[in-house]
mmCIF file of C-alpha atoms and ligand atoms in Angstrom:
data_model
loop_
_atom_site.group_PDB
_atom_site.id
_atom_site.type_symbol
_atom_site.label_atom_id
_atom_site.label_comp_id
_atom_site.label_asym_id
_atom_site.label_seq_id
_atom_site.Cartn_x
_atom_site.Cartn_y
_atom_site.Cartn_z
ATOM 1 C CA MET A 1 -26.505 -104.419 -76.681
ATOM 2 C CA CYS A 2 -25.101 -107.832 -75.795
ATOM 3 C CA TYR A 3 -22.415 -110.041 -77.060
ATOM 4 C CA TYR A 4 -22.661 -112.685 -79.749
ATOM 5 C CA ILE A 5 -24.369 -115.958 -78.814
ATOM 6 C CA SER A 6 -25.610 -118.943 -80.774
ATOM 7 C CA ARG A 7 -28.350 -121.313 -79.702
ATOM 8 C CA GLY A 8 -29.952 -124.371 -81.239
ATOM 9 C CA SER A 9 -29.542 -125.328 -84.903
ATOM 10 C CA ILE A 10 -28.241 -122.927 -87.433
ATOM 11 C CA PRO A 11 -26.542 -123.430 -90.877
ATOM 12 C CA HIS A 12 -22.805 -122.842 -91.360
ATOM 13 C CA LYS A 13 -23.454 -119.993 -93.734
ATOM 14 C CA ARG A 14 -26.256 -117.377 -93.359
ATOM 15 C CA HIS A 15 -28.856 -117.149 -96.108
ATOM 16 C CA THR A 16 -28.319 -120.796 -97.205
ATOM 17 C CA ARG A 17 -30.578 -123.860 -97.025
ATOM 18 C CA HIS A 18 -31.183 -125.114 -93.573
ATOM 19 C CA MET A 19 -32.884 -128.464 -93.362
ATOM 20 C CA VAL A 20 -34.507 -129.543 -90.094
ATOM 21 C CA ASN A 21 -36.050 -133.055 -89.966
ATOM 22 C CA GLY A 22 -36.290 -132.940 -93.766
ATOM 23 C CA GLN A 23 -38.035 -129.556 -93.821
ATOM 24 C CA LEU A 24 -36.671 -126.291 -94.973
ATOM 25 C CA ALA A 25 -36.346 -123.822 -92.152
ATOM 26 C CA PHE A 26 -37.467 -120.184 -92.620
ATOM 27 C CA GLU A 27 -34.865 -117.572 -91.923
ATOM 28 C CA GLU A 28 -35.768 -114.280 -90.326
ATOM 29 C CA VAL A 29 -33.232 -111.392 -89.869
ATOM 30 C CA PHE A 30 -34.218 -109.603 -86.621
ATOM 31 C CA GLY A 31 -32.403 -106.305 -86.941
ATOM 32 C CA THR A 32 -32.257 -102.748 -85.729
ATOM 33 C CA GLU A 33 -31.642 -99.443 -87.374
ATOM 34 C CA GLY A 34 -32.495 -100.699 -90.833
ATOM 35 C CA PHE A 35 -29.799 -103.143 -91.664
ATOM 36 C CA SER A 36 -27.120 -101.111 -89.890
ATOM 37 C CA GLY A 37 -27.587 -101.940 -86.193
ATOM 38 C CA THR A 38 -27.344 -104.959 -84.038
ATOM 39 C CA MET A 39 -29.226 -108.094 -85.163
ATOM 40 C CA SER A 40 -29.931 -111.730 -84.717
ATOM 41 C CA THR A 41 -30.660 -114.275 -87.470
ATOM 42 C CA ILE A 42 -33.510 -116.671 -86.476
ATOM 43 C CA TYR A 43 -34.570 -120.006 -87.980
ATOM 44 C CA HIS A 44 -38.287 -120.982 -87.808
ATOM 45 C CA LYS A 45 -40.050 -124.226 -88.580
ATOM 46 C CA HIS A 46 -42.900 -122.205 -90.179
ATOM 47 C CA ALA A 47 -43.018 -118.942 -92.134
ATOM 48 C CA PRO A 48 -43.151 -116.152 -89.570
ATOM 49 C CA THR A 49 -45.247 -114.172 -91.965
ATOM 50 C CA ALA A 50 -48.236 -116.745 -92.048
ATOM 51 C CA VAL A 51 -50.769 -114.696 -90.198
ATOM 52 C CA GLU A 52 -54.350 -115.931 -90.079
ATOM 53 C CA SER A 53 -55.945 -112.704 -88.817
ATOM 54 C CA CYS A 54 -55.041 -109.285 -87.461
ATOM 55 C CA GLU A 55 -57.269 -106.925 -85.586
ATOM 56 C CA ILE A 56 -56.819 -103.615 -83.825
ATOM 57 C CA GLY A 57 -57.721 -103.738 -80.190
ATOM 58 C CA ARG A 58 -57.651 -100.926 -77.636
ATOM 59 C CA VAL A 59 -55.618 -97.745 -77.650
ATOM 60 C CA VAL A 60 -53.059 -97.810 -74.854
ATOM 61 C CA GLU A 61 -51.471 -94.384 -75.133
ATOM 62 C CA PRO A 62 -51.408 -92.869 -71.691
ATOM 63 C CA THR A 63 -53.248 -89.701 -70.858
ATOM 64 C CA TYR A 64 -51.134 -87.230 -68.865
ATOM 65 C CA VAL A 65 -52.510 -84.667 -66.442
ATOM 66 C CA GLN A 66 -51.082 -81.640 -64.637
ATOM 67 C CA SER A 67 -48.368 -81.425 -67.261
ATOM 68 C CA ARG A 68 -47.583 -77.832 -66.332
ATOM 69 C CA VAL A 69 -47.590 -78.379 -62.593
ATOM 70 C CA LEU A 70 -44.121 -78.051 -61.154
ATOM 71 C CA ARG A 71 -43.567 -79.808 -57.805
ATOM 72 C CA MET A 72 -41.802 -82.673 -56.159
ATOM 73 C CA ARG A 73 -44.033 -85.773 -56.022
ATOM 74 C CA HIS A 74 -44.165 -89.001 -54.024
ATOM 75 C CA LEU A 75 -46.167 -91.832 -55.412
ATOM 76 C CA LYS A 76 -46.964 -94.770 -53.135
ATOM 77 C CA THR A 77 -47.129 -97.811 -55.419
ATOM 78 C CA GLN A 78 -47.271 -99.926 -52.263
ATOM 79 C CA ASP A 79 -50.928 -98.723 -52.175
ATOM 80 C CA MET A 80 -51.584 -100.182 -55.658
ATOM 81 C CA LEU A 81 -53.809 -103.264 -55.554
ATOM 82 C CA PRO A 82 -53.205 -106.347 -57.705
ATOM 83 C CA ASN A 83 -54.955 -106.050 -61.023
ATOM 84 C CA GLY A 84 -54.610 -107.587 -64.435
ATOM 85 C CA ASP A 85 -51.900 -109.806 -65.988
ATOM 86 C CA PRO A 86 -48.210 -108.821 -66.421
ATOM 87 C CA ILE A 87 -49.175 -106.849 -69.576
ATOM 88 C CA SER A 88 -52.686 -105.483 -68.943
ATOM 89 C CA GLY A 89 -51.776 -104.780 -65.338
ATOM 90 C CA ARG A 90 -49.126 -102.237 -66.183
ATOM 91 C CA LYS A 91 -50.249 -98.794 -65.128
ATOM 92 C CA VAL A 92 -48.324 -95.894 -66.580
ATOM 93 C CA LEU A 93 -47.596 -93.402 -63.751
ATOM 94 C CA LEU A 94 -45.163 -91.009 -65.359
ATOM 95 C CA GLY A 95 -44.055 -90.409 -68.833
ATOM 96 C CA ASN A 96 -43.128 -88.161 -71.776
ATOM 97 C CA ALA A 97 -42.414 -88.651 -75.475
ATOM 98 C CA ASP A 98 -39.230 -90.638 -74.624
ATOM 99 C CA VAL A 99 -40.086 -93.035 -71.787
ATOM 100 C CA GLU A 100 -43.184 -94.347 -70.021
ATOM 101 C CA ILE A 101 -42.722 -95.581 -66.416
ATOM 102 C CA SER A 102 -45.377 -98.086 -65.288
ATOM 103 C CA MET A 103 -45.994 -100.206 -62.270
ATOM 104 C CA CYS A 104 -47.573 -103.612 -62.358
ATOM 105 C CA VAL A 105 -49.029 -105.727 -59.534
ATOM 106 C CA PRO A 106 -50.478 -108.643 -61.450
ATOM 107 C CA ASN A 107 -52.825 -111.166 -60.173
ATOM 108 C CA GLU A 108 -53.759 -113.054 -63.361
ATOM 109 C CA ARG A 109 -51.906 -115.140 -65.925
ATOM 110 C CA MET A 110 -51.078 -113.762 -69.358
ATOM 111 C CA PRO A 111 -53.651 -115.524 -71.763
ATOM 112 C CA THR A 112 -51.528 -114.944 -74.861
ATOM 113 C CA LEU A 113 -48.113 -114.049 -76.153
ATOM 114 C CA TYR A 114 -47.012 -110.438 -76.209
ATOM 115 C CA LYS A 115 -44.742 -108.328 -78.448
ATOM 116 C CA ASN A 116 -43.846 -104.699 -77.864
ATOM 117 C CA GLY A 117 -43.372 -103.650 -81.484
ATOM 118 C CA GLN A 118 -42.597 -100.000 -80.735
ATOM 119 C CA SER A 119 -40.298 -99.938 -77.651
ATOM 120 C CA ASP A 120 -37.407 -101.600 -75.885
ATOM 121 C CA GLU A 121 -38.482 -102.423 -72.351
ATOM 122 C CA CYS A 122 -36.477 -102.454 -69.122
ATOM 123 C CA ILE A 123 -38.404 -104.321 -66.385
ATOM 124 C CA PHE A 124 -37.210 -104.255 -62.751
ATOM 125 C CA ILE A 125 -38.613 -107.080 -60.637
ATOM 126 C CA GLN A 126 -39.230 -105.764 -57.143
ATOM 127 C CA SER A 127 -40.736 -109.016 -55.958
ATOM 128 C CA GLY A 128 -41.882 -112.277 -57.325
ATOM 129 C CA SER A 129 -40.164 -114.875 -59.426
ATOM 130 C CA GLY A 130 -40.938 -117.011 -62.470
ATOM 131 C CA THR A 131 -40.111 -117.572 -66.125
ATOM 132 C CA ILE A 132 -40.150 -115.357 -69.132
ATOM 133 C CA THR A 133 -40.608 -117.521 -72.257
ATOM 134 C CA THR A 134 -39.271 -115.591 -75.218
ATOM 135 C CA MET A 135 -38.706 -116.443 -78.891
ATOM 136 C CA PHE A 136 -35.044 -116.655 -78.010
ATOM 137 C CA GLY A 137 -35.527 -119.185 -75.277
ATOM 138 C CA LYS A 138 -36.363 -118.997 -71.486
ATOM 139 C CA LEU A 139 -35.148 -116.579 -68.867
ATOM 140 C CA THR A 140 -35.522 -117.158 -65.166
ATOM 141 C CA MET A 141 -36.676 -114.028 -63.421
ATOM 142 C CA GLU A 142 -35.971 -113.266 -59.763
ATOM 143 C CA PRO A 143 -36.408 -110.400 -57.350
ATOM 144 C CA ARG A 144 -33.930 -107.497 -58.112
ATOM 145 C CA ASP A 145 -33.621 -108.517 -61.744
ATOM 146 C CA PHE A 146 -33.518 -105.977 -64.568
ATOM 147 C CA VAL A 147 -35.044 -107.733 -67.574
ATOM 148 C CA VAL A 148 -34.134 -105.946 -70.892
ATOM 149 C CA ILE A 149 -36.399 -106.975 -73.728
ATOM 150 C CA PRO A 150 -35.560 -105.643 -77.208
ATOM 151 C CA LYS A 151 -38.376 -104.180 -79.349
ATOM 152 C CA GLY A 152 -39.983 -106.912 -81.457
ATOM 153 C CA THR A 153 -39.378 -109.821 -79.169
ATOM 154 C CA ILE A 154 -42.247 -112.229 -78.605
ATOM 155 C CA TYR A 155 -42.507 -113.199 -75.009
ATOM 156 C CA ARG A 156 -44.687 -114.205 -72.104
ATOM 157 C CA MET A 157 -44.147 -113.554 -68.309
ATOM 158 C CA ASP A 158 -45.274 -116.335 -65.966
ATOM 159 C CA PHE A 159 -44.849 -115.684 -62.279
ATOM 160 C CA ASP A 160 -44.747 -118.575 -59.931
ATOM 161 C CA LYS A 161 -48.248 -119.624 -58.834
ATOM 162 C CA PRO A 162 -50.326 -118.257 -57.412
ATOM 163 C CA ILE A 163 -49.306 -114.790 -58.666
ATOM 164 C CA ALA A 164 -50.922 -112.914 -55.846
ATOM 165 C CA ALA A 165 -49.373 -115.087 -53.187
ATOM 166 C CA ALA A 166 -45.962 -114.683 -54.789
ATOM 167 C CA GLY A 167 -46.370 -110.884 -54.382
ATOM 168 C CA ALA A 168 -45.337 -110.124 -57.947
ATOM 169 C CA ARG A 169 -44.480 -106.397 -58.422
ATOM 170 C CA PHE A 170 -42.399 -104.858 -61.178
ATOM 171 C CA ILE A 171 -41.787 -101.514 -62.668
ATOM 172 C CA THR A 172 -41.173 -100.976 -66.453
ATOM 173 C CA MET A 173 -39.344 -98.337 -68.171
ATOM 174 C CA GLU A 174 -40.452 -98.375 -71.884
ATOM 175 C CA TYR A 175 -38.397 -96.319 -74.315
ATOM 176 C CA VAL A 176 -41.346 -95.130 -76.408
ATOM 177 C CA ASN A 177 -38.973 -92.930 -78.443
ATOM 178 C CA GLY A 178 -37.925 -96.123 -80.168
ATOM 179 C CA SER A 179 -34.273 -96.063 -79.017
ATOM 180 C CA HIS A 180 -32.438 -99.080 -77.830
ATOM 181 C CA ILE A 181 -31.498 -99.771 -74.235
ATOM 182 C CA GLN A 182 -27.750 -100.458 -73.858
ATOM 183 C CA ALA A 183 -24.919 -100.322 -71.392
ATOM 184 C CA PRO A 184 -23.271 -97.001 -71.101
ATOM 185 C CA PRO A 185 -20.663 -96.860 -73.969
ATOM 186 C CA ARG A 186 -17.983 -95.736 -71.439
ATOM 187 C CA TYR A 187 -18.180 -99.227 -69.898
ATOM 188 C CA ARG A 188 -17.204 -101.007 -73.129
ATOM 189 C CA GLN A 189 -14.228 -101.207 -75.290
ATOM 190 C CA GLY A 190 -14.663 -98.721 -78.117
ATOM 191 C CA GLY A 191 -18.273 -98.015 -76.836
ATOM 192 C CA VAL A 192 -19.614 -101.279 -78.116
ATOM 193 C CA GLY A 193 -17.202 -104.044 -77.358
ATOM 194 C CA GLN A 194 -15.987 -106.083 -74.369
ATOM 195 C CA PHE A 195 -16.868 -104.652 -70.909
ATOM 196 C CA LEU A 196 -13.847 -102.741 -69.551
ATOM 197 C CA GLU A 197 -12.115 -103.276 -66.179
ATOM 198 C CA ASN A 198 -13.636 -100.161 -64.783
ATOM 199 C CA SER A 199 -17.223 -101.146 -65.563
ATOM 200 C CA PRO A 200 -19.374 -102.194 -62.464
ATOM 201 C CA TYR A 201 -20.594 -105.264 -64.355
ATOM 202 C CA CYS A 202 -19.546 -107.377 -67.296
ATOM 203 C CA GLU A 203 -20.644 -110.273 -69.606
ATOM 204 C CA ARG A 204 -20.631 -112.750 -66.791
ATOM 205 C CA ASP A 205 -23.323 -110.924 -64.999
ATOM 206 C CA ILE A 206 -25.721 -111.009 -68.050
ATOM 207 C CA ARG A 207 -28.031 -114.027 -68.124
ATOM 208 C CA ALA A 208 -28.839 -114.922 -71.671
ATOM 209 C CA PRO A 209 -31.860 -117.024 -72.873
ATOM 210 C CA ASN A 210 -31.289 -120.743 -72.557
ATOM 211 C CA GLY A 211 -32.316 -121.692 -76.076
ATOM 212 C CA GLU A 212 -35.203 -123.767 -74.967
ATOM 213 C CA PHE A 213 -37.689 -122.785 -77.722
ATOM 214 C CA GLY A 214 -41.436 -123.083 -78.095
ATOM 215 C CA THR A 215 -44.638 -121.695 -76.615
ATOM 216 C CA PRO A 216 -46.460 -123.428 -73.763
ATOM 217 C CA ALA A 217 -49.706 -124.868 -75.140
ATOM 218 C CA THR A 218 -51.593 -122.931 -72.424
ATOM 219 C CA ALA A 219 -51.060 -119.838 -74.487
ATOM 220 C CA MET A 220 -53.443 -121.006 -77.314
ATOM 221 C CA VAL A 221 -56.724 -119.129 -77.823
ATOM 222 C CA ASP A 222 -59.585 -120.760 -79.893
ATOM 223 C CA GLY A 223 -57.052 -123.327 -81.175
ATOM 224 C CA MET A 224 -54.729 -120.648 -82.450
ATOM 225 C CA TYR A 225 -51.675 -118.912 -81.126
ATOM 226 C CA GLU A 226 -52.306 -115.255 -80.462
ATOM 227 C CA ILE A 227 -49.734 -112.478 -80.083
ATOM 228 C CA ILE A 228 -50.899 -109.162 -78.771
ATOM 229 C CA VAL A 229 -48.621 -106.635 -80.610
ATOM 230 C CA LYS A 230 -48.218 -103.229 -79.196
ATOM 231 C CA ALA A 231 -47.507 -100.718 -81.994
ATOM 232 C CA ARG A 232 -48.828 -97.288 -83.099
ATOM 233 C CA GLY A 233 -50.075 -96.695 -79.546
ATOM 234 C CA ALA A 234 -52.514 -99.555 -79.673
ATOM 235 C CA LEU A 235 -52.755 -103.257 -78.990
ATOM 236 C CA HIS A 236 -53.283 -105.509 -82.029
ATOM 237 C CA SER A 237 -54.336 -109.105 -82.088
ATOM 238 C CA PHE A 238 -52.291 -111.375 -84.483
ATOM 239 C CA ARG A 239 -53.368 -115.009 -84.707
ATOM 240 C CA TYR A 240 -51.411 -117.965 -86.225
ATOM 241 C CA LEU A 241 -52.184 -121.623 -86.803
ATOM 242 C CA HIS A 242 -48.631 -122.467 -85.912
ATOM 243 C CA ASP A 243 -46.533 -121.650 -82.957
ATOM 244 C CA PRO A 244 -44.841 -118.298 -83.727
ATOM 245 C CA MET A 245 -42.038 -119.243 -81.290
ATOM 246 C CA ASP A 246 -41.263 -122.307 -83.399
ATOM 247 C CA ILE A 247 -37.627 -121.410 -83.498
ATOM 248 C CA VAL A 248 -34.925 -124.078 -84.031
ATOM 249 C CA GLY A 249 -31.971 -121.852 -83.507
ATOM 250 C CA PHE A 250 -30.553 -118.356 -83.865
ATOM 251 C CA ASP A 251 -27.365 -116.399 -83.531
ATOM 252 C CA GLY A 252 -26.467 -112.715 -83.097
ATOM 253 C CA VAL A 253 -26.336 -109.984 -80.494
ATOM 254 C CA CYS A 254 -29.962 -108.797 -80.279
ATOM 255 C CA TRP A 255 -31.683 -110.816 -77.594
ATOM 256 C CA PRO A 256 -33.386 -110.438 -74.150
ATOM 257 C CA TYR A 257 -31.501 -110.919 -70.973
ATOM 258 C CA CYS A 258 -31.576 -110.522 -67.228
ATOM 259 C CA PHE A 259 -29.150 -108.680 -64.990
ATOM 260 C CA ASN A 260 -29.506 -108.838 -61.247
ATOM 261 C CA ALA A 261 -28.972 -105.623 -59.279
ATOM 262 C CA MET A 262 -26.929 -107.458 -56.718
ATOM 263 C CA ASP A 263 -24.421 -108.323 -59.410
ATOM 264 C CA PHE A 264 -23.767 -104.553 -59.840
ATOM 265 C CA ALA A 265 -20.443 -103.918 -58.126
ATOM 266 C CA PRO A 266 -21.001 -100.368 -56.598
ATOM 267 C CA ILE A 267 -18.333 -97.816 -57.120
ATOM 268 C CA VAL A 268 -17.593 -96.072 -53.744
ATOM 269 C CA GLY A 269 -15.370 -93.161 -52.918
ATOM 270 C CA GLN A 270 -13.846 -91.102 -50.135
ATOM 271 C CA LEU A 271 -16.394 -88.398 -50.775
ATOM 272 C CA HIS A 272 -19.848 -88.461 -52.335
ATOM 273 C CA LEU A 273 -19.910 -89.629 -55.863
ATOM 274 C CA PRO A 274 -22.696 -88.483 -58.175
ATOM 275 C CA PRO A 275 -25.334 -90.760 -59.802
ATOM 276 C CA PRO A 276 -23.417 -91.607 -62.940
ATOM 277 C CA VAL A 277 -21.302 -94.091 -60.939
ATOM 278 C CA HIS A 278 -24.557 -95.943 -60.370
ATOM 279 C CA GLN A 279 -25.590 -96.010 -64.109
ATOM 280 C CA VAL A 280 -26.594 -99.401 -65.420
ATOM 281 C CA PHE A 281 -28.347 -98.719 -68.752
ATOM 282 C CA GLU A 282 -29.243 -95.923 -71.113
ATOM 283 C CA GLY A 283 -31.306 -95.169 -74.110
ATOM 284 C CA HIS A 284 -31.972 -91.913 -75.930
ATOM 285 C CA ASN A 285 -32.964 -89.134 -73.577
ATOM 286 C CA ALA A 286 -33.175 -91.300 -70.469
ATOM 287 C CA VAL A 287 -30.711 -93.188 -68.222
ATOM 288 C CA ILE A 288 -31.221 -95.922 -65.656
ATOM 289 C CA CYS A 289 -29.203 -96.144 -62.519
ATOM 290 C CA CYS A 290 -29.090 -98.654 -59.682
ATOM 291 C CA PHE A 291 -28.312 -97.717 -56.046
ATOM 292 C CA CYS A 292 -27.185 -100.961 -54.348
ATOM 293 C CA PRO A 293 -26.290 -101.832 -50.832
ATOM 294 C CA ARG A 294 -22.730 -100.507 -50.356
ATOM 295 C CA PRO A 295 -20.248 -98.923 -48.024
ATOM 296 C CA LEU A 296 -20.778 -95.183 -47.644
ATOM 297 C CA ASP A 297 -18.127 -92.523 -48.240
ATOM 298 C CA PHE A 298 -15.090 -93.164 -46.109
ATOM 299 C CA HIS A 299 -13.535 -89.652 -45.472
ATOM 300 C CA PRO A 300 -13.875 -89.142 -41.610
ATOM 301 C CA ASN A 301 -15.784 -85.884 -42.143
ATOM 302 C CA ALA A 302 -17.793 -86.998 -45.191
ATOM 303 C CA ILE A 303 -21.437 -85.946 -45.459
ATOM 304 C CA ARG A 304 -22.856 -89.377 -46.254
ATOM 305 C CA VAL A 305 -26.065 -88.302 -47.962
ATOM 306 C CA PRO A 306 -26.267 -86.378 -51.334
ATOM 307 C CA TYR A 307 -25.937 -82.683 -51.259
ATOM 308 C CA ALA A 308 -28.792 -80.568 -52.476
ATOM 309 C CA HIS A 309 -28.772 -80.501 -56.307
ATOM 310 C CA SER A 310 -30.530 -78.950 -59.181
ATOM 311 C CA ASN A 311 -31.319 -81.227 -62.092
ATOM 312 C CA ILE A 312 -30.991 -78.337 -64.533
ATOM 313 C CA ASP A 313 -31.381 -80.627 -67.520
ATOM 314 C CA SER A 314 -33.383 -83.600 -66.342
ATOM 315 C CA ASP A 315 -36.237 -84.968 -64.261
ATOM 316 C CA GLU A 316 -35.300 -87.580 -61.716
ATOM 317 C CA VAL A 317 -37.462 -90.561 -60.837
ATOM 318 C CA MET A 318 -36.422 -92.909 -57.932
ATOM 319 C CA PHE A 319 -38.117 -96.190 -57.196
ATOM 320 C CA TYR A 320 -37.275 -97.485 -53.679
ATOM 321 C CA ALA A 321 -37.320 -101.205 -53.974
ATOM 322 C CA GLU A 322 -35.808 -102.426 -50.722
ATOM 323 C CA GLY A 323 -33.934 -101.309 -47.635
ATOM 324 C CA ARG A 324 -33.905 -97.850 -46.123
ATOM 325 C CA TYR A 325 -32.859 -94.848 -48.176
ATOM 326 C CA PRO A 326 -30.976 -92.613 -45.670
ATOM 327 C CA ALA A 327 -31.539 -89.313 -47.370
ATOM 328 C CA ARG A 328 -35.362 -89.393 -47.275
ATOM 329 C CA ARG A 329 -37.973 -89.568 -44.607
ATOM 330 C CA GLY A 330 -41.544 -90.706 -45.252
ATOM 331 C CA ILE A 331 -40.720 -92.985 -48.134
ATOM 332 C CA SER A 332 -40.732 -96.720 -47.932
ATOM 333 C CA GLN A 333 -40.483 -99.845 -50.129
ATOM 334 C CA GLY A 334 -42.506 -99.247 -53.244
ATOM 335 C CA SER A 335 -42.362 -95.488 -53.184
ATOM 336 C CA ILE A 336 -41.551 -93.500 -56.269
ATOM 337 C CA THR A 337 -40.299 -89.883 -55.988
ATOM 338 C CA LEU A 338 -40.275 -87.374 -58.878
ATOM 339 C CA HIS A 339 -37.834 -84.507 -58.575
ATOM 340 C CA PRO A 340 -38.294 -82.303 -61.615
ATOM 341 C CA LEU A 341 -35.956 -79.996 -63.375
ATOM 342 C CA GLY A 342 -36.322 -76.313 -62.487
ATOM 343 C CA ILE A 343 -36.152 -76.787 -58.680
ATOM 344 C CA PRO A 344 -33.416 -78.166 -56.377
ATOM 345 C CA HIS A 345 -33.861 -81.163 -54.162
ATOM 346 C CA GLY A 346 -31.728 -82.845 -51.558
ATOM 347 C CA PRO A 347 -31.594 -84.666 -48.260
ATOM 348 C CA HIS A 348 -34.517 -84.288 -45.822
ATOM 349 C CA PRO A 349 -34.000 -82.193 -42.640
ATOM 350 C CA GLY A 350 -32.098 -84.187 -40.081
ATOM 351 C CA THR A 351 -30.798 -86.948 -42.401
ATOM 352 C CA ILE A 352 -27.340 -85.384 -42.668
ATOM 353 C CA GLU A 353 -26.939 -85.419 -38.954
ATOM 354 C CA ALA A 354 -28.518 -88.887 -38.593
ATOM 355 C CA THR A 355 -26.034 -90.439 -41.038
ATOM 356 C CA LEU A 356 -22.788 -88.787 -39.985
ATOM 357 C CA ASN A 357 -21.545 -92.073 -38.395
ATOM 358 C CA GLN A 358 -23.325 -94.429 -40.733
ATOM 359 C CA ARG A 359 -20.808 -96.595 -42.540
ATOM 360 C CA SER A 360 -23.058 -98.505 -45.039
ATOM 361 C CA THR A 361 -26.492 -98.528 -46.621
ATOM 362 C CA ASP A 362 -28.852 -101.359 -47.399
ATOM 363 C CA GLU A 363 -30.895 -99.321 -49.941
ATOM 364 C CA LEU A 364 -31.879 -100.743 -53.219
ATOM 365 C CA ALA A 365 -33.295 -98.153 -55.502
ATOM 366 C CA VAL A 366 -33.734 -97.751 -59.277
ATOM 367 C CA MET A 367 -33.408 -94.280 -60.857
ATOM 368 C CA CYS A 368 -34.633 -93.154 -64.208
ATOM 369 C CA ASP A 369 -33.457 -89.669 -65.281
ATOM 370 C CA THR A 370 -35.183 -88.155 -68.300
ATOM 371 C CA PHE A 371 -33.954 -85.206 -70.313
ATOM 372 C CA ARG A 372 -37.411 -83.961 -70.942
ATOM 373 C CA PRO A 373 -40.022 -83.246 -68.270
ATOM 374 C CA LEU A 374 -42.291 -86.100 -67.118
ATOM 375 C CA ALA A 375 -45.965 -85.740 -66.453
ATOM 376 C CA PRO A 376 -48.138 -87.907 -64.198
ATOM 377 C CA THR A 377 -51.234 -89.878 -65.154
ATOM 378 C CA GLN A 378 -54.497 -90.043 -63.169
ATOM 379 C CA GLU A 379 -53.274 -93.434 -61.784
ATOM 380 C CA ALA A 380 -50.305 -91.585 -60.416
ATOM 381 C CA LEU A 381 -52.420 -88.951 -58.654
ATOM 382 C CA ALA A 382 -54.505 -91.756 -57.115
ATOM 383 C CA VAL A 383 -51.496 -92.938 -55.092
ATOM 384 C CA GLU A 384 -49.789 -89.509 -54.542
ATOM 385 C CA ASP A 385 -48.646 -88.244 -51.171
ATOM 386 C CA GLU A 386 -49.574 -84.658 -51.743
ATOM 387 C CA ALA A 387 -47.643 -83.358 -48.653
ATOM 388 C CA TYR A 388 -44.329 -84.553 -50.074
ATOM 389 C CA PHE A 389 -43.346 -81.354 -51.820
ATOM 390 C CA SER A 390 -43.341 -79.434 -48.576
ATOM 391 C CA SER A 391 -41.667 -82.051 -46.483
ATOM 392 C CA TRP A 392 -38.393 -80.127 -46.383
ATOM 393 C CA CYS A 393 -39.969 -76.961 -44.981
ATOM 394 C CA ALA A 394 -38.732 -75.088 -41.990
ATOM 395 C CA PRO A 395 -41.405 -75.837 -39.339
ATOM 396 C CA LYS A 396 -40.668 -79.579 -39.691
ATOM 397 C CA THR A 397 -36.896 -78.894 -39.500
ATOM 398 C CA LYS A 398 -37.455 -77.035 -36.195
ATOM 399 C CA ALA A 399 -39.624 -79.864 -34.900
ATOM 400 C CA LEU A 400 -37.123 -82.415 -35.863
ATOM 401 C CA VAL A 401 -34.201 -80.555 -34.319
ATOM 402 C CA GLN A 402 -36.232 -80.256 -31.078
ATOM 403 C CA GLN A 403 -37.052 -83.863 -31.199
ATOM 404 C CA HIS A 404 -33.356 -84.829 -31.468
ATOM 405 C CA ALA A 405 -32.129 -82.203 -28.931
HETATM 406 FE FE1 FE2 B 501 -31.215 -86.344 -57.020
#
């Protein structure tokens, strides 16, 4: 979705000879929507098509359960134990035909390179820091970063060592419907151009790859470079004798980037403003919002938590990353809630009264609203707080009122 950048060595005219140290570079057009969407033009030292072997590995399509069960859910990802590397450790918790939402608590290093050949990914780093080495150059990842990785990008995530001690945790929203993650068009001139004055973020907040190309030698397997390619619902092993990230330069608008949630300038109002003011990204049939630390509504009689609302057309997922979310009791950092379409949800009993004089919130939460129902996986049920759906009920209201009387 980003603006034009150029890194490294490229020829003056596209599709012309580009000599690098006496060798002809190999041009690759990395484009979306056929040849009609955004693209980058990449120059390799070796032919990107020179594959030594390709093998199908394991199927990774999630298996959903309880798809007809309608209830509000609370998943405690804080109870998930470290497992796997930043790719194999991703556990899909909720999903549908448009988006898969996974949590990862890695404790191993990625042995290879990775490419998601079927989906754009939006990763939110709850904790941990490190480097993402991509075919477009390196990105430094930090807590509270959104990392947007276009479909087809070769990359590798390396958290600072040791991973477990660094407490790496991240959530991934993968647009399995194949659509592209972008800023809301209403933030940009003509829907695709420069960020407008009323946008809560702009180009300066987007951290582009640094153009430092190449793969760390530690990524080699049996003397060859391996890319695990996710496509057709399975992982495939592609091996090369040359470094597939042997890029000397590129230009274009299709590249991965980081955006830190603390660079989102929250829009606040006299009275409660609905979630679209918190929107940060969107793809087909799913939007991503970011609730950042901010002043609360400033009307003297404002109700400072959201009113009860029915998501008539969408399921709502909230990931509570940091701080205290004033409208909910019983959730903590790492909690995920699912509030499905078909039933209303709203503030927990007592939270309206408790926040009447609150002037600001330190919450940091990421929301993903989907326009088709989400189903949980077995991994989600393993960390579910099954009492959550009834946590608004009257007996608890009475008990709380008595407690505060
Ligand atoms: Fe909501």
